[in-house]
Short mmCIF file of C-alpha atoms in Angstrom, two decimals:
data_model
loop_
_atom_site.label_atom_id
_atom_site.label_comp_id
_atom_site.label_asym_id
_atom_site.label_seq_id
_atom_site.Cartn_x
_atom_site.Cartn_y
_atom_site.Cartn_z
CA MET A 3 -78.70 -71.57 -57.41
CA GLU A 4 -77.73 -67.94 -57.51
CA THR A 5 -77.04 -66.57 -61.00
CA ARG A 6 -73.98 -64.32 -61.45
CA VAL A 7 -73.34 -62.25 -64.47
CA ASP A 8 -70.15 -60.61 -65.79
CA PHE A 9 -71.30 -57.01 -66.32
CA VAL A 10 -68.33 -56.26 -68.62
CA GLN A 11 -69.52 -58.97 -70.95
CA SER A 12 -73.23 -58.23 -70.58
CA LEU A 13 -73.46 -54.42 -70.49
CA GLN A 14 -72.67 -51.90 -73.16
CA SER A 15 -69.08 -50.78 -73.15
CA ASP A 16 -69.67 -47.20 -72.10
CA MET A 17 -71.76 -48.36 -69.10
CA SER A 18 -69.03 -50.72 -68.00
CA VAL A 19 -66.49 -47.93 -68.32
CA ASN A 20 -68.64 -45.67 -66.14
CA ILE A 21 -68.85 -48.37 -63.52
CA LEU A 22 -65.12 -49.11 -63.42
CA ALA A 23 -64.28 -45.42 -63.59
CA CYS A 24 -65.67 -45.15 -60.06
CA LEU A 25 -62.58 -46.97 -58.78
CA ASN A 26 -60.46 -44.48 -56.80
CA ASP A 27 -57.58 -46.74 -55.79
CA PRO A 28 -54.87 -47.73 -58.31
CA VAL A 29 -54.71 -51.17 -56.68
CA ASP A 30 -58.37 -51.77 -57.55
CA VAL A 31 -57.77 -50.82 -61.21
CA VAL A 32 -54.97 -53.42 -61.44
CA ARG A 33 -57.11 -56.00 -59.63
CA ALA A 34 -59.82 -55.39 -62.20
CA GLY A 35 -57.33 -55.90 -64.99
CA SER A 36 -56.30 -59.25 -63.49
CA VAL A 37 -59.80 -60.81 -63.23
CA SER A 38 -59.71 -62.39 -66.68
CA SER A 39 -58.28 -61.84 -70.14
CA LEU A 40 -61.60 -60.18 -71.07
CA TRP A 41 -61.36 -57.65 -68.20
CA HIS A 42 -57.62 -57.27 -68.87
CA HIS A 43 -58.32 -56.23 -72.46
CA PHE A 44 -61.21 -54.01 -71.38
CA VAL A 45 -59.22 -52.14 -68.69
CA ILE A 46 -56.27 -51.52 -71.09
CA THR A 47 -58.38 -50.70 -74.19
CA ASN A 48 -60.33 -48.07 -72.29
CA GLY A 49 -57.30 -46.59 -70.54
CA LEU A 50 -58.71 -46.92 -67.03
CA SER A 51 -55.33 -46.41 -65.29
CA LYS A 52 -54.87 -43.22 -67.35
CA GLN A 53 -58.38 -42.03 -66.48
CA LEU A 54 -57.64 -42.54 -62.79
CA CYS A 55 -54.38 -40.65 -63.15
CA LEU A 56 -56.05 -37.67 -64.77
CA LYS A 57 -58.83 -37.64 -62.21
CA ARG A 58 -56.45 -37.55 -59.32
CA PHE A 59 -53.80 -35.36 -61.01
CA PRO A 60 -55.32 -33.10 -63.67
CA GLN A 61 -51.86 -31.68 -64.45
CA LEU A 62 -51.14 -34.97 -66.28
CA SER A 63 -53.53 -33.89 -69.00
CA GLY A 64 -50.57 -32.05 -70.47
CA ILE A 65 -48.78 -35.30 -71.44
CA ALA A 66 -48.36 -35.29 -75.17
CA ARG A 67 -46.45 -38.55 -75.45
CA ILE A 68 -44.71 -41.20 -73.35
CA THR A 69 -41.14 -42.26 -74.04
CA GLU A 70 -39.04 -45.15 -72.73
CA PRO A 71 -35.28 -45.87 -72.98
CA ASP A 72 -33.99 -46.83 -76.38
CA TRP A 73 -33.11 -50.39 -75.31
CA ILE A 74 -36.78 -51.11 -74.55
CA THR A 75 -37.86 -49.93 -78.00
CA THR A 76 -35.13 -51.95 -79.66
CA GLU A 77 -36.00 -55.04 -77.64
CA ALA A 78 -39.74 -54.71 -78.52
CA ASN A 79 -39.06 -54.32 -82.21
CA GLY A 80 -36.80 -57.43 -82.05
CA VAL A 81 -39.67 -59.66 -81.00
CA GLY A 82 -42.06 -58.41 -83.67
CA SER A 83 -43.96 -55.84 -81.67
CA HIS A 84 -43.54 -52.95 -84.13
CA ASN A 85 -45.40 -50.59 -81.75
CA SER A 86 -48.87 -51.82 -82.69
CA SER A 87 -51.89 -50.01 -81.25
CA TRP A 88 -52.34 -52.77 -78.66
CA ASP A 89 -48.69 -52.54 -77.61
CA ILE A 90 -48.98 -48.75 -77.14
CA LEU A 91 -52.16 -49.21 -75.07
CA LYS A 92 -50.45 -51.86 -72.89
CA ARG A 93 -47.39 -49.65 -72.45
CA ASP A 94 -49.57 -46.65 -71.43
CA HIS A 95 -51.51 -48.82 -69.00
CA ASN A 96 -48.30 -50.00 -67.30
CA VAL A 97 -46.78 -46.50 -67.26
CA TYR A 98 -49.79 -44.83 -65.70
CA ALA A 99 -50.32 -47.71 -63.25
CA SER A 100 -46.61 -47.54 -62.24
CA LEU A 101 -46.82 -43.77 -61.85
CA LEU A 102 -49.86 -44.08 -59.51
CA HIS A 103 -48.00 -46.72 -57.57
CA ALA A 104 -44.89 -44.54 -57.22
CA ILE A 105 -46.99 -41.56 -56.07
CA THR A 106 -48.86 -43.70 -53.50
CA THR A 107 -45.56 -45.06 -52.22
CA LEU A 108 -43.94 -41.60 -51.96
CA ASN A 109 -46.86 -40.54 -49.70
CA THR A 110 -45.44 -42.86 -47.03
CA CYS A 111 -41.75 -41.95 -47.62
CA GLN A 112 -41.76 -38.16 -47.58
CA SER A 113 -38.66 -35.98 -47.37
CA GLU A 114 -37.60 -32.30 -47.71
CA CYS A 115 -37.95 -31.28 -51.28
CA ILE A 116 -36.30 -27.81 -51.67
CA VAL A 117 -32.90 -27.63 -53.35
CA TYR A 118 -32.26 -23.91 -53.42
CA ALA A 119 -33.93 -20.51 -53.39
CA VAL A 120 -34.46 -18.79 -56.76
CA SER A 121 -35.71 -15.30 -55.97
CA ALA A 122 -37.85 -12.96 -53.89
CA SER A 123 -40.11 -10.24 -55.22
CA SER A 124 -38.22 -7.75 -53.04
CA THR A 125 -35.41 -7.84 -50.45
CA ASP A 126 -34.81 -5.10 -47.88
CA ARG A 127 -31.07 -5.65 -47.34
CA PHE A 128 -29.32 -7.95 -49.72
CA PRO A 129 -27.56 -10.31 -49.13
CA ALA A 130 -27.93 -10.05 -45.35
CA GLU A 131 -31.74 -10.69 -45.61
CA SER A 132 -31.68 -12.87 -48.75
CA VAL A 133 -34.38 -15.45 -49.57
CA ALA A 134 -31.62 -18.07 -49.32
CA ASN A 135 -31.68 -17.54 -45.57
CA THR A 136 -35.10 -19.22 -45.32
CA LEU A 137 -33.57 -22.62 -45.99
CA THR A 138 -31.50 -22.64 -42.78
CA THR A 139 -32.34 -22.24 -39.11
CA ARG A 140 -28.76 -21.32 -38.14
CA ARG A 141 -27.78 -18.05 -36.48
CA TYR A 142 -24.95 -15.92 -37.72
CA LEU A 143 -22.78 -13.88 -35.25
CA GLY A 144 -25.46 -13.95 -32.68
CA GLY A 145 -28.15 -12.77 -35.11
CA HIS A 146 -30.94 -14.63 -36.94
CA SER A 147 -31.21 -15.96 -40.47
CA TYR A 148 -34.26 -14.65 -42.32
CA TRP A 149 -35.63 -13.00 -45.41
CA SER A 150 -37.21 -9.53 -45.29
CA SER A 151 -39.26 -7.75 -47.87
CA LYS A 152 -38.91 -4.06 -48.60
CA GLY A 153 -41.15 -1.77 -46.57
CA HIS A 154 -44.50 -0.75 -48.07
CA ALA A 155 -47.14 1.67 -47.05
CA ASP A 156 -49.99 -0.56 -48.38
CA PRO A 157 -50.76 -3.40 -45.86
CA ASP A 158 -52.26 -5.43 -48.78
CA ALA A 159 -49.09 -5.44 -50.89
CA PRO A 160 -48.13 -9.09 -51.69
CA GLU A 161 -44.69 -10.71 -51.90
CA THR A 162 -43.51 -13.85 -53.56
CA LEU A 163 -40.71 -16.35 -52.90
CA ILE A 164 -39.56 -18.92 -55.58
CA TYR A 165 -37.72 -22.15 -54.91
CA LYS A 166 -36.30 -25.04 -56.99
CA LEU A 167 -37.45 -28.49 -55.94
CA LYS A 168 -35.43 -31.72 -56.01
CA ALA A 169 -36.71 -32.90 -59.38
CA ASP A 170 -38.77 -31.71 -62.36
CA LEU A 171 -41.47 -34.19 -61.30
CA CYS A 172 -42.32 -34.18 -57.60
CA VAL A 173 -45.27 -35.09 -55.36
CA ILE A 174 -45.93 -32.34 -52.82
CA SER A 175 -48.19 -32.83 -49.79
CA GLU A 176 -47.21 -30.13 -47.29
CA ILE A 177 -45.69 -26.71 -47.19
CA SER A 178 -44.58 -24.96 -43.97
CA VAL A 179 -43.73 -21.28 -43.45
CA GLN A 180 -42.32 -19.71 -40.30
CA PRO A 181 -42.70 -15.91 -39.85
CA PHE A 182 -39.78 -14.01 -38.32
CA GLU A 183 -39.89 -12.51 -34.91
CA ALA A 184 -37.61 -9.48 -34.46
CA PHE A 185 -36.33 -10.09 -30.95
CA TYR A 186 -34.06 -7.01 -31.23
CA GLN A 187 -36.95 -4.56 -31.83
CA PRO A 188 -39.24 -3.02 -29.13
CA GLY A 189 -42.10 -5.37 -28.39
CA GLN A 190 -40.51 -8.22 -30.36
CA PRO A 191 -42.92 -7.82 -33.40
CA ILE A 192 -43.67 -10.83 -35.69
CA TYR A 193 -43.65 -9.87 -39.36
CA SER A 194 -46.17 -12.41 -40.61
CA ALA A 195 -48.24 -12.29 -43.80
CA LYS A 196 -52.03 -12.25 -43.41
CA SER A 197 -52.41 -15.37 -45.63
CA VAL A 198 -50.45 -17.57 -48.03
CA ARG A 199 -50.99 -19.30 -51.38
CA PHE A 200 -48.81 -21.79 -53.28
CA ARG A 201 -48.11 -22.33 -56.97
CA LEU A 202 -46.23 -25.09 -58.78
CA GLY A 203 -44.82 -24.99 -62.34
CA HIS A 204 -41.92 -24.72 -64.67
CA PRO A 205 -39.80 -21.99 -66.36
CA LYS A 206 -40.99 -20.55 -69.62
CA ASN A 207 -39.67 -22.26 -72.73
CA SER A 208 -36.92 -19.80 -73.34
CA LEU A 209 -35.22 -20.59 -70.00
CA ASP A 210 -33.13 -23.54 -68.80
CA GLU A 211 -31.93 -24.25 -65.30
CA ASN A 212 -28.68 -22.36 -65.85
CA ASP A 213 -30.65 -19.26 -66.61
CA VAL A 214 -32.71 -19.75 -63.48
CA VAL A 215 -29.59 -20.20 -61.28
CA GLN A 216 -28.22 -16.90 -62.61
CA MET A 217 -31.31 -14.88 -61.79
CA PRO A 218 -30.66 -12.17 -59.15
CA GLN A 219 -32.24 -13.42 -55.89
CA GLN A 220 -33.28 -9.92 -54.84
CA GLN A 221 -35.33 -9.24 -57.93
CA PRO A 222 -38.87 -10.56 -58.90
CA ALA A 223 -38.91 -13.45 -61.37
CA ASP A 224 -42.60 -14.47 -61.38
CA ASP A 225 -43.02 -13.58 -65.04
CA LYS A 226 -40.27 -16.13 -65.98
CA PHE A 227 -42.49 -19.10 -64.98
CA ILE A 228 -45.70 -20.88 -66.02
CA TRP A 229 -47.71 -22.02 -62.96
CA THR A 230 -49.75 -25.15 -63.60
CA TYR A 231 -51.20 -25.50 -60.11
CA THR A 232 -52.54 -22.84 -57.65
CA SER A 233 -53.65 -23.72 -54.15
CA GLU A 234 -56.41 -22.28 -52.06
CA VAL A 235 -55.55 -19.31 -49.79
CA TYR A 236 -54.51 -20.35 -46.22
CA PRO A 237 -54.71 -17.86 -43.33
CA MET A 238 -51.45 -17.35 -41.36
CA GLU A 239 -51.12 -16.73 -37.67
CA GLN A 240 -48.93 -14.02 -36.24
CA LYS A 241 -46.85 -16.54 -34.35
CA ASN A 242 -43.10 -17.42 -34.40
CA CYS A 243 -43.51 -21.08 -35.31
CA LEU A 244 -43.36 -23.34 -38.37
CA GLN A 245 -46.94 -23.17 -39.64
CA GLN A 246 -47.89 -26.26 -41.58
CA PHE A 247 -50.19 -26.07 -44.62
CA LYS A 248 -51.24 -29.54 -45.69
CA LEU A 249 -52.65 -29.67 -49.23
CA PRO A 250 -56.09 -31.33 -49.47
CA GLU A 251 -54.61 -33.94 -51.78
CA PRO A 252 -50.97 -34.60 -52.80
CA VAL A 253 -50.17 -32.42 -55.83
CA LEU A 254 -47.96 -33.37 -58.80
CA CYS A 255 -45.47 -30.59 -59.50
CA ILE A 256 -44.61 -30.64 -63.22
CA GLY A 257 -41.44 -28.56 -63.77
CA GLY A 258 -39.89 -28.52 -60.35
CA TYR A 259 -40.54 -24.94 -59.12
CA LEU A 260 -42.58 -23.65 -56.20
CA GLN A 261 -43.88 -20.11 -55.63
CA ILE A 262 -44.97 -19.01 -52.13
CA GLU A 263 -47.25 -16.01 -52.35
CA LEU A 264 -47.41 -14.01 -49.13
CA LEU A 265 -50.70 -12.01 -49.14
CA GLY A 266 -51.02 -8.92 -47.02
CA ARG A 267 -48.93 -7.52 -44.20
CA VAL A 268 -49.65 -7.33 -40.49
CA GLN A 269 -46.76 -5.55 -38.81
CA ARG A 270 -45.43 -2.01 -39.18
CA GLN A 271 -41.79 -1.34 -38.37
CA HIS A 272 -41.47 1.34 -35.72
CA SER A 273 -38.50 3.12 -37.25
CA ASP A 274 -40.15 4.05 -40.61
CA ASN A 275 -43.83 3.24 -40.06
CA LEU A 276 -43.89 0.85 -43.13
CA PHE A 277 -45.31 -2.65 -43.38
CA TYR A 278 -42.87 -5.57 -43.80
CA THR A 279 -43.16 -9.28 -44.32
CA CYS A 280 -40.35 -11.49 -43.00
CA VAL A 281 -39.84 -15.25 -43.15
CA SER A 282 -37.31 -17.23 -41.17
CA HIS A 283 -37.84 -20.73 -42.53
CA VAL A 284 -39.56 -22.58 -45.36
CA LYS A 285 -39.98 -26.38 -45.59
CA VAL A 286 -41.63 -28.47 -48.28
CA MET A 287 -42.49 -32.16 -47.78
CA GLY A 288 -43.04 -34.72 -50.54
CA GLY A 289 -40.88 -36.75 -52.79
CA PRO A 290 -39.21 -36.77 -56.24
CA LEU A 291 -40.40 -39.18 -58.94
CA CYS A 292 -37.12 -38.83 -60.84
CA PRO A 293 -35.23 -40.65 -62.25
CA ALA A 294 -37.85 -43.37 -62.67
CA PHE A 295 -40.11 -40.74 -64.16
CA ASP A 296 -39.05 -37.44 -65.77
CA ILE A 297 -40.40 -34.85 -68.17
CA ASP A 298 -39.40 -32.78 -71.18
CA ILE A 299 -41.30 -29.58 -71.75
CA LEU A 300 -42.29 -29.36 -75.42
CA GLU A 301 -41.97 -26.01 -77.10
CA PRO A 302 -43.99 -24.00 -77.93
CA SER A 303 -47.14 -25.88 -76.84
CA GLY A 304 -46.20 -26.09 -73.18
CA LYS A 305 -47.20 -29.74 -73.09
CA PHE A 306 -44.62 -32.31 -72.02
CA ALA A 307 -43.27 -35.77 -72.77
CA LEU A 308 -43.33 -38.18 -69.88
CA LYS A 309 -40.22 -40.33 -69.67
CA TYR A 310 -40.39 -43.74 -67.93
CA ASN A 311 -37.62 -46.13 -67.05
CA PRO A 312 -39.03 -49.46 -65.73
CA LEU A 313 -35.67 -50.70 -64.42
CA VAL A 314 -35.18 -47.55 -62.33
CA PHE A 315 -38.79 -47.82 -61.18
CA ARG A 316 -38.15 -51.32 -59.85
CA TRP A 317 -35.00 -50.12 -58.10
CA MET A 318 -37.09 -47.30 -56.63
CA LEU A 319 -39.58 -49.78 -55.23
CA GLN A 320 -36.72 -51.87 -53.79
CA SER A 321 -35.14 -48.83 -52.10
CA PHE A 322 -38.48 -47.85 -50.55
CA SER A 323 -38.79 -51.39 -49.25
CA GLU A 324 -35.34 -51.39 -47.75
CA ASP A 325 -36.07 -48.06 -46.08
CA SER A 326 -39.11 -49.69 -44.50
CA ASN A 327 -36.95 -52.55 -43.10
CA ILE A 328 -38.79 -55.19 -45.09
CA SER A 329 -37.42 -58.73 -44.77
CA PRO A 330 -35.05 -59.54 -47.62
CA MET A 331 -36.81 -62.83 -48.34
CA PRO A 332 -40.53 -62.25 -48.04
CA SER A 333 -43.25 -64.83 -48.73
CA GLU A 334 -45.80 -64.25 -51.45
CA ASP A 335 -48.29 -62.84 -48.93
CA GLU A 336 -45.64 -60.58 -47.41
CA ALA A 337 -44.72 -59.30 -50.86
CA VAL A 338 -48.25 -58.32 -51.58
CA GLU A 339 -48.59 -56.73 -48.16
CA HIS A 340 -45.41 -54.64 -48.27
CA VAL A 341 -45.02 -53.80 -51.95
CA GLY A 342 -48.73 -53.50 -52.53
CA VAL A 343 -51.10 -55.57 -54.54
CA MET A 344 -50.57 -53.20 -57.43
CA GLY A 345 -46.81 -53.72 -57.62
CA PHE A 346 -47.20 -57.47 -57.14
CA LEU A 347 -49.81 -57.85 -59.95
CA LEU A 348 -47.88 -55.66 -62.36
CA GLN A 349 -44.87 -58.02 -62.10
CA ALA A 350 -44.40 -61.64 -63.06
CA TYR A 351 -44.04 -64.16 -60.29
CA HIS A 352 -41.73 -67.04 -61.37
CA GLY A 353 -41.96 -69.80 -58.82
CA GLY A 354 -40.78 -67.71 -55.91
CA ILE A 355 -39.92 -64.16 -55.00
CA GLU A 356 -36.37 -62.94 -55.15
CA PRO A 357 -35.24 -60.20 -52.68
CA MET A 358 -37.56 -57.45 -53.88
CA VAL A 359 -36.22 -57.56 -57.44
CA TRP A 360 -39.15 -57.59 -59.89
CA ASP A 361 -38.98 -59.12 -63.36
CA GLU A 362 -40.91 -58.26 -66.55
CA PRO A 363 -44.50 -57.00 -66.32
CA MET A 364 -47.19 -59.65 -66.09
CA GLU A 365 -48.42 -60.78 -69.51
CA TRP A 366 -51.75 -62.27 -70.31
CA ASP A 367 -52.27 -64.75 -73.07
CA ASP A 368 -55.13 -63.37 -75.24
CA ASP A 369 -56.35 -66.94 -75.91
CA ASP A 370 -56.15 -68.18 -72.34
CA GLU A 371 -59.44 -70.06 -71.83
CA GLU A 372 -58.81 -70.49 -68.10
CA MET A 373 -58.70 -66.73 -67.67
CA ASP A 374 -61.88 -66.34 -69.67
CA GLU A 375 -63.65 -68.67 -67.29
CA LEU A 376 -62.76 -66.40 -64.38
CA GLY A 377 -64.82 -63.67 -66.08
CA VAL A 378 -68.05 -65.10 -64.61
CA LEU A 379 -68.22 -63.47 -61.17
#
């Protein structure tokens, strides 16, 4: 008879952590935590869901603490929890697992993420050629809506455009930029950049959103922000079309601001023999994690507090399910298929599934002998 051994029980702890740290799917981490009470304790104690989060989204290393609504803290204290070390580990496991689940779900439910334009490093004719024009494709009085830089003798002179995203915590997967073609000029030149690079971040500690809104759109504001993510450089084509730049992996924007860096200039303007960069449209695809997840930047360290609301998170899952035309009364198998094994395992199942409304997170009895028996694989 074949002998099977539970490596978590048999190997040294650090070796088991190295094995389980190879899991790349959040669903697999939750599955591992549901094998037995032994595995459940091991996954939570060693923070495997947090490790996976940090591996996929290094920006999360800036989390200084996790906070939940006051009613959760009050409720926990009422049942004698008193925020023990184990309770904090369990909370962190659930929060990081839920965050990964939300990010994975958003990848299939993407939408436009820009709210408004903040500023451009230069503007040729303001407000007629303002950066705000890049958020619309409409024409005005027979003309075109676009942003134009000031002219420059140096073809390598860069320009930057800054935008506010839908939320302070967003997942971004794709950014598109369309150069402007001047139909009214001889030869219909296209004022493209040579290449483009993207940055994501947040305002410096001394600024709030009201300060950002009041910034002059025609003046540079790059020094007012801290950029926590910088993409690779993507070449641009000198074509009048929406050029899509898909990020290698979805990126977590912490702070809610995007900078588009337009590197180099291709086209001279005939009238003054200077180089210009012009953009007619910008589009950002992804999804906001707020209000289920939000952040507070902590001064002066620049780290942040991650705020998590489990009730809003469950509502968020429900709204995604409704958008996907999921049956209102799914079977257990259908619930696992549509919501994901991760979402199903994280929630209790009480004798039937209500219409996509999830109850309290699944709890394991630390002394459950039946769960211990499942530890032998």
